[in-house]
Tab-separated table of C-alpha atoms in Angstrom:
chain	number	residue	atom	x	y	z
A	1	UNK	CA	-99.665	52.010	-54.407
A	2	UNK	CA	-97.430	54.940	-55.359
A	3	UNK	CA	-94.033	54.954	-53.718
A	4	UNK	CA	-91.645	57.754	-52.891
A	5	UNK	CA	-88.868	58.405	-55.426
A	6	UNK	CA	-85.999	56.274	-54.069
A	7	UNK	CA	-83.284	58.574	-55.394
A	8	UNK	CA	-84.725	61.644	-53.635
A	9	UNK	CA	-85.217	59.732	-50.393
A	10	UNK	CA	-81.681	58.324	-50.532
A	11	UNK	CA	-80.130	61.735	-51.174
A	12	UNK	CA	-82.148	63.261	-48.356
A	13	UNK	CA	-80.978	60.560	-45.940
A	14	UNK	CA	-77.395	61.006	-47.175
A	15	UNK	CA	-77.534	64.673	-46.168
A	16	UNK	CA	-78.501	63.570	-42.661
A	17	UNK	CA	-75.899	60.798	-42.321
A	18	UNK	CA	-72.592	60.967	-40.461
A	19	UNK	CA	-69.647	60.498	-42.833
A	20	UNK	CA	-67.833	58.435	-40.167
A	21	UNK	CA	-70.446	55.815	-39.194
A	22	UNK	CA	-72.617	56.323	-42.329
A	23	UNK	CA	-75.749	56.264	-40.135
A	24	UNK	CA	-78.269	58.981	-39.274
A	25	UNK	CA	-76.717	61.529	-36.926
A	26	UNK	CA	-76.913	60.775	-33.209
A	27	UNK	CA	-76.358	63.825	-30.985
A	28	UNK	CA	-74.825	65.750	-33.923
A	29	UNK	CA	-71.980	68.148	-33.052
A	30	UNK	CA	-70.741	70.938	-35.319
A	31	UNK	CA	-67.030	71.682	-35.645
A	32	UNK	CA	-65.654	75.212	-36.223
A	33	UNK	CA	-65.288	74.323	-39.936
A	34	UNK	CA	-69.101	73.842	-39.990
A	35	UNK	CA	-68.933	70.069	-40.613
A	36	UNK	CA	-71.227	67.889	-38.488
A	37	UNK	CA	-70.582	64.437	-36.972
A	38	UNK	CA	-72.070	62.164	-34.289
A	39	UNK	CA	-70.788	62.979	-30.807
A	40	UNK	CA	-69.550	59.420	-30.206
A	41	UNK	CA	-67.898	59.249	-33.645
A	42	UNK	CA	-66.058	62.505	-32.954
A	43	UNK	CA	-65.006	61.243	-29.537
A	44	UNK	CA	-63.414	58.131	-31.062
A	45	UNK	CA	-61.784	60.153	-33.841
A	46	UNK	CA	-60.397	62.936	-31.648
A	47	UNK	CA	-58.942	60.635	-28.991
A	48	UNK	CA	-57.301	62.398	-26.061
A	49	UNK	CA	-55.039	64.759	-27.990
A	50	UNK	CA	-55.289	68.524	-27.814
A	51	UNK	CA	-55.928	68.918	-31.551
A	52	UNK	CA	-57.270	66.720	-34.341
A	53	UNK	CA	-57.969	67.039	-38.059
A	54	UNK	CA	-61.548	67.352	-39.314
A	55	UNK	CA	-62.667	63.868	-40.492
A	56	UNK	CA	-64.422	65.323	-43.544
A	57	UNK	CA	-62.820	64.427	-46.865
A	58	UNK	CA	-60.883	67.356	-48.417
A	59	UNK	CA	-61.064	69.323	-45.162
A	60	UNK	CA	-57.677	69.531	-43.458
A	61	UNK	CA	-58.568	72.098	-40.810
A	62	UNK	CA	-56.973	71.404	-37.428
A	63	UNK	CA	-59.527	71.512	-34.602
A	64	UNK	CA	-58.692	72.381	-31.009
A	65	UNK	CA	-60.416	69.994	-28.589
A	66	UNK	CA	-62.358	71.933	-25.895
A	67	UNK	CA	-61.495	71.478	-22.232
A	68	UNK	CA	-64.657	69.443	-21.628
A	69	UNK	CA	-64.066	67.289	-24.703
A	70	UNK	CA	-66.241	66.682	-27.762
A	71	UNK	CA	-69.440	67.343	-25.784
A	72	UNK	CA	-68.424	71.014	-25.593
A	73	UNK	CA	-68.807	71.503	-29.371
A	74	UNK	CA	-72.112	73.198	-30.297
A	75	UNK	CA	-75.006	70.859	-31.115
A	76	UNK	CA	-76.506	71.045	-34.609
A	77	UNK	CA	-80.136	71.282	-33.515
A	78	UNK	CA	-81.500	71.668	-37.047
A	79	UNK	CA	-79.922	68.406	-38.188
A	80	UNK	CA	-80.925	66.684	-34.927
A	81	UNK	CA	-84.585	67.639	-35.403
A	82	UNK	CA	-84.552	66.490	-39.031
A	83	UNK	CA	-83.057	63.129	-38.028
A	84	UNK	CA	-85.718	62.669	-35.341
A	85	UNK	CA	-88.418	63.420	-37.922
A	86	UNK	CA	-86.942	60.897	-40.340
A	87	UNK	CA	-86.702	58.217	-37.631
A	88	UNK	CA	-90.323	58.768	-36.577
A	89	UNK	CA	-91.472	58.619	-40.183
A	90	UNK	CA	-89.602	55.343	-40.692
A	91	UNK	CA	-91.222	53.925	-37.545
A	92	UNK	CA	-94.696	54.915	-38.724
A	93	UNK	CA	-93.974	53.405	-42.131
A	94	UNK	CA	-93.275	50.028	-40.511
A	95	UNK	CA	-96.600	50.009	-38.662
A	96	UNK	CA	-98.985	47.987	-40.843
A	97	UNK	CA	-101.975	47.707	-38.489
A	98	UNK	CA	-105.040	49.890	-39.043
A	99	UNK	CA	-106.361	51.768	-36.053
A	100	UNK	CA	-109.402	53.938	-35.472
A	101	UNK	CA	-108.834	57.664	-35.185
A	102	UNK	CA	-110.313	59.492	-32.220
A	103	UNK	CA	-112.001	62.882	-32.503
A	104	UNK	CA	-109.821	65.724	-31.200
A	105	UNK	CA	-112.871	67.568	-29.801
A	106	UNK	CA	-114.355	64.424	-28.258
A	107	UNK	CA	-111.489	62.016	-27.427
A	108	UNK	CA	-113.864	59.217	-26.430
A	109	UNK	CA	-115.570	59.190	-29.835
A	110	UNK	CA	-114.351	57.596	-33.074
A	111	UNK	CA	-114.340	59.687	-36.229
A	112	UNK	CA	-116.965	58.047	-38.443
A	113	UNK	CA	-118.438	60.799	-40.657
A	114	UNK	CA	-117.270	63.531	-43.038
A	115	UNK	CA	-118.757	67.041	-42.988
A	116	UNK	CA	-119.271	68.077	-46.620
A	117	UNK	CA	-119.729	71.778	-45.806
A	118	UNK	CA	-116.602	72.123	-43.616
A	119	UNK	CA	-114.641	69.402	-45.479
A	120	UNK	CA	-113.344	67.796	-42.277
A	121	UNK	CA	-113.833	64.359	-40.645
A	122	UNK	CA	-116.156	64.498	-37.608
A	123	UNK	CA	-117.696	62.239	-34.964
A	124	UNK	CA	-121.357	61.809	-34.034
A	125	UNK	CA	-121.189	64.356	-31.184
A	126	UNK	CA	-119.742	67.000	-33.525
A	127	UNK	CA	-123.015	66.977	-35.499
A	128	UNK	CA	-124.849	68.381	-32.510
A	129	UNK	CA	-122.320	71.163	-31.884
A	130	UNK	CA	-120.138	72.966	-34.416
A	131	UNK	CA	-121.527	71.043	-37.412
A	132	UNK	CA	-125.202	71.136	-36.543
A	133	UNK	CA	-127.368	70.979	-39.670
A	134	UNK	CA	-124.418	70.316	-41.993
A	135	UNK	CA	-124.584	67.674	-44.711
A	136	UNK	CA	-122.437	64.605	-44.045
A	137	UNK	CA	-121.384	61.447	-45.808
A	138	UNK	CA	-119.589	58.267	-44.791
A	139	UNK	CA	-115.802	58.209	-44.663
A	140	UNK	CA	-115.377	55.722	-47.490
A	141	UNK	CA	-117.426	57.786	-49.959
A	142	UNK	CA	-115.591	60.983	-49.021
A	143	UNK	CA	-112.270	59.193	-49.276
A	144	UNK	CA	-113.032	57.978	-52.792
A	145	UNK	CA	-113.883	61.530	-53.895
A	146	UNK	CA	-110.610	62.944	-52.542
A	147	UNK	CA	-108.301	60.286	-53.992
A	148	UNK	CA	-107.900	62.118	-57.304
A	149	UNK	CA	-106.927	65.414	-55.648
A	150	UNK	CA	-104.590	63.544	-53.302
A	151	UNK	CA	-102.800	61.899	-56.237
A	152	UNK	CA	-102.463	65.281	-57.968
A	153	UNK	CA	-101.009	66.802	-54.802
A	154	UNK	CA	-98.519	63.946	-54.496
A	155	UNK	CA	-97.380	64.537	-58.088
A	156	UNK	CA	-97.015	68.257	-57.402
A	157	UNK	CA	-95.182	67.557	-54.142
A	158	UNK	CA	-92.711	65.309	-55.937
A	159	UNK	CA	-91.967	68.064	-58.446
A	160	UNK	CA	-91.234	70.441	-55.571
A	161	UNK	CA	-89.049	67.791	-53.926
A	162	UNK	CA	-87.130	67.394	-57.189
A	163	UNK	CA	-86.560	71.169	-57.327
A	164	UNK	CA	-85.340	71.132	-53.724
A	165	UNK	CA	-83.049	68.221	-54.475
A	166	UNK	CA	-81.466	70.078	-57.405
A	167	UNK	CA	-81.001	73.104	-55.183
A	168	UNK	CA	-79.366	70.980	-52.477
A	169	UNK	CA	-77.096	69.395	-55.076
A	170	UNK	CA	-76.006	72.869	-56.156
A	171	UNK	CA	-75.195	73.708	-52.524
A	172	UNK	CA	-73.230	70.467	-52.185
A	173	UNK	CA	-71.247	71.346	-55.317
A	174	UNK	CA	-70.505	74.793	-53.922
A	175	UNK	CA	-69.370	73.267	-50.633
A	176	UNK	CA	-67.064	70.886	-52.506
A	177	UNK	CA	-65.664	73.783	-54.522
A	178	UNK	CA	-65.052	75.778	-51.354
A	179	UNK	CA	-63.265	72.865	-49.686
A	180	UNK	CA	-61.168	72.227	-52.804
A	181	UNK	CA	-60.181	75.879	-53.020
A	182	UNK	CA	-59.359	75.855	-49.339
A	183	UNK	CA	-57.127	72.798	-49.764
A	184	UNK	CA	-55.335	74.341	-52.750
A	185	UNK	CA	-54.740	77.551	-50.837
A	186	UNK	CA	-53.411	75.629	-47.842
A	187	UNK	CA	-51.023	73.727	-50.115
A	188	UNK	CA	-49.649	77.003	-51.468
A	189	UNK	CA	-49.329	78.365	-47.959
A	190	UNK	CA	-47.348	75.273	-46.910
A	191	UNK	CA	-45.148	75.499	-50.016
A	192	UNK	CA	-44.338	79.107	-49.246
A	193	UNK	CA	-43.627	78.163	-45.643
A	194	UNK	CA	-40.933	75.658	-46.687
A	195	UNK	CA	-39.094	78.445	-48.545
A	196	UNK	CA	-39.212	80.783	-45.605
A	197	UNK	CA	-37.080	80.859	-42.473
A	198	UNK	CA	-38.137	79.596	-39.062
A	199	UNK	CA	-39.071	83.153	-38.054
A	200	UNK	CA	-42.139	82.969	-40.331
A	201	UNK	CA	-43.851	80.230	-38.296
A	202	UNK	CA	-45.962	82.661	-36.303
A	203	UNK	CA	-46.925	84.496	-39.499
A	204	UNK	CA	-48.042	81.180	-41.044
A	205	UNK	CA	-50.276	80.350	-38.061
A	206	UNK	CA	-51.810	83.819	-38.141
A	207	UNK	CA	-52.468	83.613	-41.873
A	208	UNK	CA	-54.087	80.179	-41.663
A	209	UNK	CA	-56.255	81.354	-38.791
A	210	UNK	CA	-57.534	84.247	-40.892
A	211	UNK	CA	-58.156	81.911	-43.829
A	212	UNK	CA	-60.138	79.541	-41.600
A	213	UNK	CA	-62.229	82.422	-40.283
A	214	UNK	CA	-63.086	83.619	-43.796
A	215	UNK	CA	-63.879	80.077	-44.882
A	216	UNK	CA	-66.051	79.477	-41.813
A	217	UNK	CA	-67.934	82.706	-42.470
A	218	UNK	CA	-68.700	81.596	-46.039
A	219	UNK	CA	-69.636	78.036	-45.067
A	220	UNK	CA	-71.994	79.362	-42.363
A	221	UNK	CA	-74.025	81.179	-45.018
A	222	UNK	CA	-74.043	78.047	-47.176
A	223	UNK	CA	-75.025	75.870	-44.209
A	224	UNK	CA	-77.871	78.204	-43.276
A	225	UNK	CA	-79.286	77.997	-46.814
A	226	UNK	CA	-78.931	74.214	-46.786
A	227	UNK	CA	-80.661	73.885	-43.387
A	228	UNK	CA	-83.539	76.087	-44.540
A	229	UNK	CA	-84.185	73.975	-47.637
A	230	UNK	CA	-83.662	70.687	-45.739
A	231	UNK	CA	-86.307	71.729	-43.215
A	232	UNK	CA	-88.863	72.479	-45.964
A	233	UNK	CA	-87.847	69.297	-47.774
A	234	UNK	CA	-88.424	67.213	-44.635
A	235	UNK	CA	-91.833	68.781	-44.084
A	236	UNK	CA	-93.143	68.174	-47.599
A	237	UNK	CA	-91.522	64.733	-47.801
A	238	UNK	CA	-93.160	63.694	-44.529
A	239	UNK	CA	-96.565	65.006	-45.641
A	240	UNK	CA	-96.208	63.284	-49.009
A	241	UNK	CA	-95.325	59.919	-47.436
A	242	UNK	CA	-98.256	60.214	-45.017
A	243	UNK	CA	-100.677	60.948	-47.877
A	244	UNK	CA	-99.384	57.986	-49.889
A	245	UNK	CA	-100.042	55.793	-46.847
A	246	UNK	CA	-103.485	57.367	-46.610
A	247	UNK	CA	-104.157	56.466	-50.245
A	248	UNK	CA	-103.554	52.822	-49.376
A	249	UNK	CA	-105.734	52.803	-46.254
A	250	UNK	CA	-108.347	55.346	-47.364
A	251	UNK	CA	-110.943	56.681	-44.990
A	252	UNK	CA	-110.212	59.326	-42.408
A	253	UNK	CA	-106.446	58.859	-42.636
A	254	UNK	CA	-106.491	59.939	-46.295
A	255	UNK	CA	-108.747	62.884	-45.536
A	256	UNK	CA	-106.499	64.161	-42.747
A	257	UNK	CA	-103.198	63.629	-44.551
A	258	UNK	CA	-104.448	65.048	-47.872
A	259	UNK	CA	-105.459	68.290	-46.133
A	260	UNK	CA	-102.031	68.538	-44.476
A	261	UNK	CA	-100.251	67.881	-47.784
A	262	UNK	CA	-102.377	70.527	-49.502
A	263	UNK	CA	-101.330	73.106	-46.889
A	264	UNK	CA	-97.649	72.156	-47.147
A	265	UNK	CA	-97.654	72.218	-50.974
A	266	UNK	CA	-99.404	75.609	-50.992
A	267	UNK	CA	-96.849	77.024	-48.542
A	268	UNK	CA	-93.920	75.684	-50.596
A	269	UNK	CA	-95.341	77.100	-53.827
A	270	UNK	CA	-95.717	80.537	-52.274
A	271	UNK	CA	-92.282	80.464	-50.720
A	272	UNK	CA	-89.389	81.122	-53.103
A	273	UNK	CA	-86.037	79.426	-52.642
A	274	UNK	CA	-83.270	81.594	-51.208
A	275	UNK	CA	-80.832	82.994	-53.755
A	276	UNK	CA	-77.803	80.657	-53.803
A	277	UNK	CA	-74.677	82.395	-52.581
A	278	UNK	CA	-71.890	82.965	-55.069
A	279	UNK	CA	-68.618	81.188	-54.343
A	280	UNK	CA	-65.934	83.869	-53.835
A	281	UNK	CA	-62.660	83.420	-55.647
A	282	UNK	CA	-59.908	83.705	-53.044
A	283	UNK	CA	-56.294	83.225	-54.040
A	284	UNK	CA	-53.105	83.008	-52.061
A	285	UNK	CA	-50.440	85.410	-53.289
A	286	UNK	CA	-46.944	84.345	-52.193
A	287	UNK	CA	-44.231	86.929	-51.694
A	288	UNK	CA	-40.436	86.778	-51.779
A	289	UNK	CA	-39.112	84.852	-48.701
A	290	UNK	CA	-36.657	87.700	-48.077
A	291	UNK	CA	-39.561	89.894	-46.998
A	292	UNK	CA	-40.126	87.545	-44.010
A	293	UNK	CA	-43.857	87.249	-44.762
A	294	UNK	CA	-45.748	84.355	-46.319
A	295	UNK	CA	-48.257	86.393	-48.287
A	296	UNK	CA	-51.879	87.329	-47.881
A	297	UNK	CA	-55.366	86.155	-48.748
A	298	UNK	CA	-57.159	88.266	-51.328
A	299	UNK	CA	-60.800	87.984	-52.307
A	300	UNK	CA	-62.046	89.183	-55.676
A	301	UNK	CA	-64.894	91.507	-54.844
A	302	UNK	CA	-67.348	92.789	-57.486
A	303	UNK	CA	-66.220	96.013	-59.157
A	304	UNK	CA	-68.265	99.179	-58.967
A	305	UNK	CA	-69.542	98.466	-62.505
A	306	UNK	CA	-71.033	95.119	-61.462
A	307	UNK	CA	-72.603	96.746	-58.415
A	308	UNK	CA	-74.329	99.277	-60.696
A	309	UNK	CA	-75.519	96.478	-63.004
A	310	UNK	CA	-76.854	94.558	-60.004
A	311	UNK	CA	-78.746	97.634	-58.803
A	312	UNK	CA	-80.358	98.137	-62.222
A	313	UNK	CA	-81.332	94.445	-62.320
A	314	UNK	CA	-83.032	94.797	-58.929
A	315	UNK	CA	-84.895	97.850	-60.201
A	316	UNK	CA	-85.970	95.923	-63.302
A	317	UNK	CA	-87.437	93.116	-61.200
A	318	UNK	CA	-89.244	95.672	-59.067
A	319	UNK	CA	-90.520	97.503	-62.145
A	320	UNK	CA	-92.141	94.375	-63.585
A	321	UNK	CA	-94.417	93.957	-60.559
A	322	UNK	CA	-94.884	97.693	-60.242
A	323	UNK	CA	-96.108	97.939	-63.858
A	324	UNK	CA	-98.456	95.044	-63.191
A	325	UNK	CA	-100.159	96.864	-60.295
A	326	UNK	CA	-100.010	100.379	-61.723
A	327	UNK	CA	-101.846	99.019	-64.774
A	328	UNK	CA	-104.873	98.275	-62.605
A	329	UNK	CA	-104.660	101.708	-60.951
A	330	UNK	CA	-104.590	103.370	-64.366
A	331	UNK	CA	-107.500	101.272	-65.649
A	332	UNK	CA	-109.656	102.321	-62.733
A	333	UNK	CA	-108.981	106.007	-63.356
A	334	UNK	CA	-109.571	105.519	-67.087
A	335	UNK	CA	-113.072	104.229	-66.370
A	336	UNK	CA	-113.630	107.290	-64.165
A	337	UNK	CA	-112.406	109.716	-66.847
A	338	UNK	CA	-114.544	108.046	-69.533
A	339	UNK	CA	-117.728	108.449	-67.509
A	340	UNK	CA	-116.888	112.020	-66.457
A	341	UNK	CA	-116.115	113.249	-69.984
A	342	UNK	CA	-118.969	112.742	-72.449
A	343	UNK	CA	-117.660	115.155	-75.121
A	344	UNK	CA	-115.852	112.486	-77.148
A	345	UNK	CA	-118.154	109.470	-76.975
A	346	UNK	CA	-116.601	107.598	-79.917
A	347	UNK	CA	-113.040	107.742	-78.579
A	348	UNK	CA	-114.137	106.980	-75.039
A	349	UNK	CA	-116.159	104.009	-76.275
A	350	UNK	CA	-113.118	102.498	-77.965
A	351	UNK	CA	-110.979	103.159	-74.877
A	352	UNK	CA	-113.600	101.503	-72.678
A	353	UNK	CA	-113.746	98.347	-74.834
A	354	UNK	CA	-109.944	97.991	-75.098
A	355	UNK	CA	-109.550	98.566	-71.353
A	356	UNK	CA	-112.073	95.826	-70.590
A	357	UNK	CA	-110.262	93.412	-72.928
A	358	UNK	CA	-106.843	94.139	-71.383
A	359	UNK	CA	-108.257	93.857	-67.869
A	360	UNK	CA	-109.967	90.520	-68.612
A	361	UNK	CA	-106.835	89.148	-70.274
A	362	UNK	CA	-104.637	90.168	-67.351
A	363	UNK	CA	-106.946	88.772	-64.679
A	364	UNK	CA	-107.286	85.462	-66.558
A	365	UNK	CA	-103.547	85.026	-66.909
A	366	UNK	CA	-102.951	86.081	-63.317
A	367	UNK	CA	-105.402	83.425	-62.100
A	368	UNK	CA	-103.507	80.806	-64.134
A	369	UNK	CA	-100.289	81.851	-62.373
A	370	UNK	CA	-101.986	81.571	-58.972
A	371	UNK	CA	-103.212	78.055	-59.836
A	372	UNK	CA	-99.710	76.992	-60.835
A	373	UNK	CA	-100.550	76.505	-64.522
A	374	UNK	CA	-98.164	79.276	-65.609
A	375	UNK	CA	-94.779	80.331	-64.259
A	376	UNK	CA	-94.482	83.450	-62.126
A	377	UNK	CA	-92.193	84.905	-64.798
A	378	UNK	CA	-95.312	85.160	-66.999
A	379	UNK	CA	-96.074	88.370	-65.085
A	380	UNK	CA	-93.561	89.955	-67.454
A	381	UNK	CA	-96.083	89.369	-70.252
A	382	UNK	CA	-98.760	91.119	-68.193
A	383	UNK	CA	-96.437	94.043	-67.524
A	384	UNK	CA	-95.654	94.414	-71.243
A	385	UNK	CA	-99.384	94.293	-71.997
A	386	UNK	CA	-100.044	97.094	-69.494
A	387	UNK	CA	-97.202	99.211	-70.887
A	388	UNK	CA	-98.597	99.006	-74.435
A	389	UNK	CA	-102.102	99.740	-73.174
A	390	UNK	CA	-100.945	102.753	-71.161
A	391	UNK	CA	-98.872	104.081	-74.078
A	392	UNK	CA	-101.877	103.821	-76.396
A	393	UNK	CA	-104.172	105.613	-73.929
A	394	UNK	CA	-101.679	108.453	-73.460
A	395	UNK	CA	-101.100	108.841	-77.203
A	396	UNK	CA	-104.867	109.060	-77.851
A	397	UNK	CA	-105.447	111.575	-75.064
A	398	UNK	CA	-102.409	113.698	-75.926
A	399	UNK	CA	-103.401	113.645	-79.595
A	400	UNK	CA	-106.815	115.028	-78.672
A	401	UNK	CA	-105.320	117.606	-76.307
A	402	UNK	CA	-106.869	116.029	-73.197
A	403	UNK	CA	-103.987	117.015	-70.916
A	404	UNK	CA	-106.138	117.088	-67.774
A	405	UNK	CA	-107.192	113.466	-68.338
A	406	UNK	CA	-103.558	112.453	-68.950
A	407	UNK	CA	-102.595	113.934	-65.582
A	408	UNK	CA	-105.517	112.124	-63.957
A	409	UNK	CA	-104.317	108.777	-65.322
A	410	UNK	CA	-100.591	109.317	-64.672
A	411	UNK	CA	-100.961	110.441	-61.037
A	412	UNK	CA	-101.965	107.018	-59.640
A	413	UNK	CA	-99.540	105.338	-62.054
A	414	UNK	CA	-96.541	107.237	-60.670
A	415	UNK	CA	-97.686	106.760	-57.058
A	416	UNK	CA	-98.189	103.016	-57.574
A	417	UNK	CA	-94.784	102.697	-59.246
A	418	UNK	CA	-92.990	104.396	-56.337
A	419	UNK	CA	-94.796	102.304	-53.699
A	420	UNK	CA	-94.222	99.003	-55.532
A	421	UNK	CA	-90.540	99.614	-56.238
A	422	UNK	CA	-89.951	100.752	-52.656
A	423	UNK	CA	-91.709	97.693	-51.232
A	424	UNK	CA	-89.793	95.217	-53.412
A	425	UNK	CA	-86.473	97.020	-52.822
A	426	UNK	CA	-87.012	96.720	-49.051
A	427	UNK	CA	-87.814	92.988	-49.275
A	428	UNK	CA	-84.830	92.184	-51.502
């Protein structure tokens, strides 16, 4: 029987483990620095003092203990739900006994047939209701037929899990870089403090507070991206494990779990990963102690030139999809113009043949992208194909002085371009 990749499973569990007790989180609490720990672990670490240092390695932020103690820190519900899911999955994995599955529509009946038309497991009573007259087969035969597709889905799911794992590793690296930068900045702040007079103590506290706020703001974005991917990862991992168990047992369990895995894999393929945030470069700039200030935190923001470049890049991405759709608009109007104008049958005949070839080529490649056999970036090839086709059509028509037909083709092209770019700009 196929098994889950141990490295992916271990890394996933590591993300959901407390760095103090090294076990899955229990009642996870989030500190102001965005690090999460078990409530009991935090209680033992914090003691009864008013402040304590974050237990996370390379994080030296001082945390003020709330009046009601550790329980007053906000709960990390996302992590808590993921841990519960992982615990339930582990429990199900340890259950080796085979049990009959009851019909959801008729709880007193066992599922013992498979509806070929609806592709769902059914019971005997279902045949007289929603599946009346449908062809059925026994569960074992249906299970054997679906094993191949289930194995293919498991392979595809593992590839998606590997992509998620790489993405999570990138987020972990960014978090480490942020914590390292924070520690280096704090060291410089402390060094500057030792050169200053006692009157700068309040300025130091104020400066560190601002630094912590900026750091927390950045980590929150990073944590949100991590939680989003972890949630999807948990869903597809759980579905994949259930399908692998179904492969071993066969029958209705395989049929149910394979359908669920197919839905999860399809959703993950359609959903793109969030754009990883860029780690800002923040430096501490010390000043002369005689000025009675420690310095200030400065963040290197993108210059106006980079903002312009980023805008053009966004427009380029929008244009690729826009050209793809406007190509179909233009093709439709070309067919219309060819049938309306019979004066130049030879030229129109050539245009008609080339248009059919380009349209067939584009639809074929687009279907390959939808089936996952080609990358989504292959749409760039389609866009280039449409651009060359449109340029050729316009050159032929302009060369023959058919200005009215050129306007007829370009009108939907321009409209489609504006709508597509506006839609993509709004969603980016």
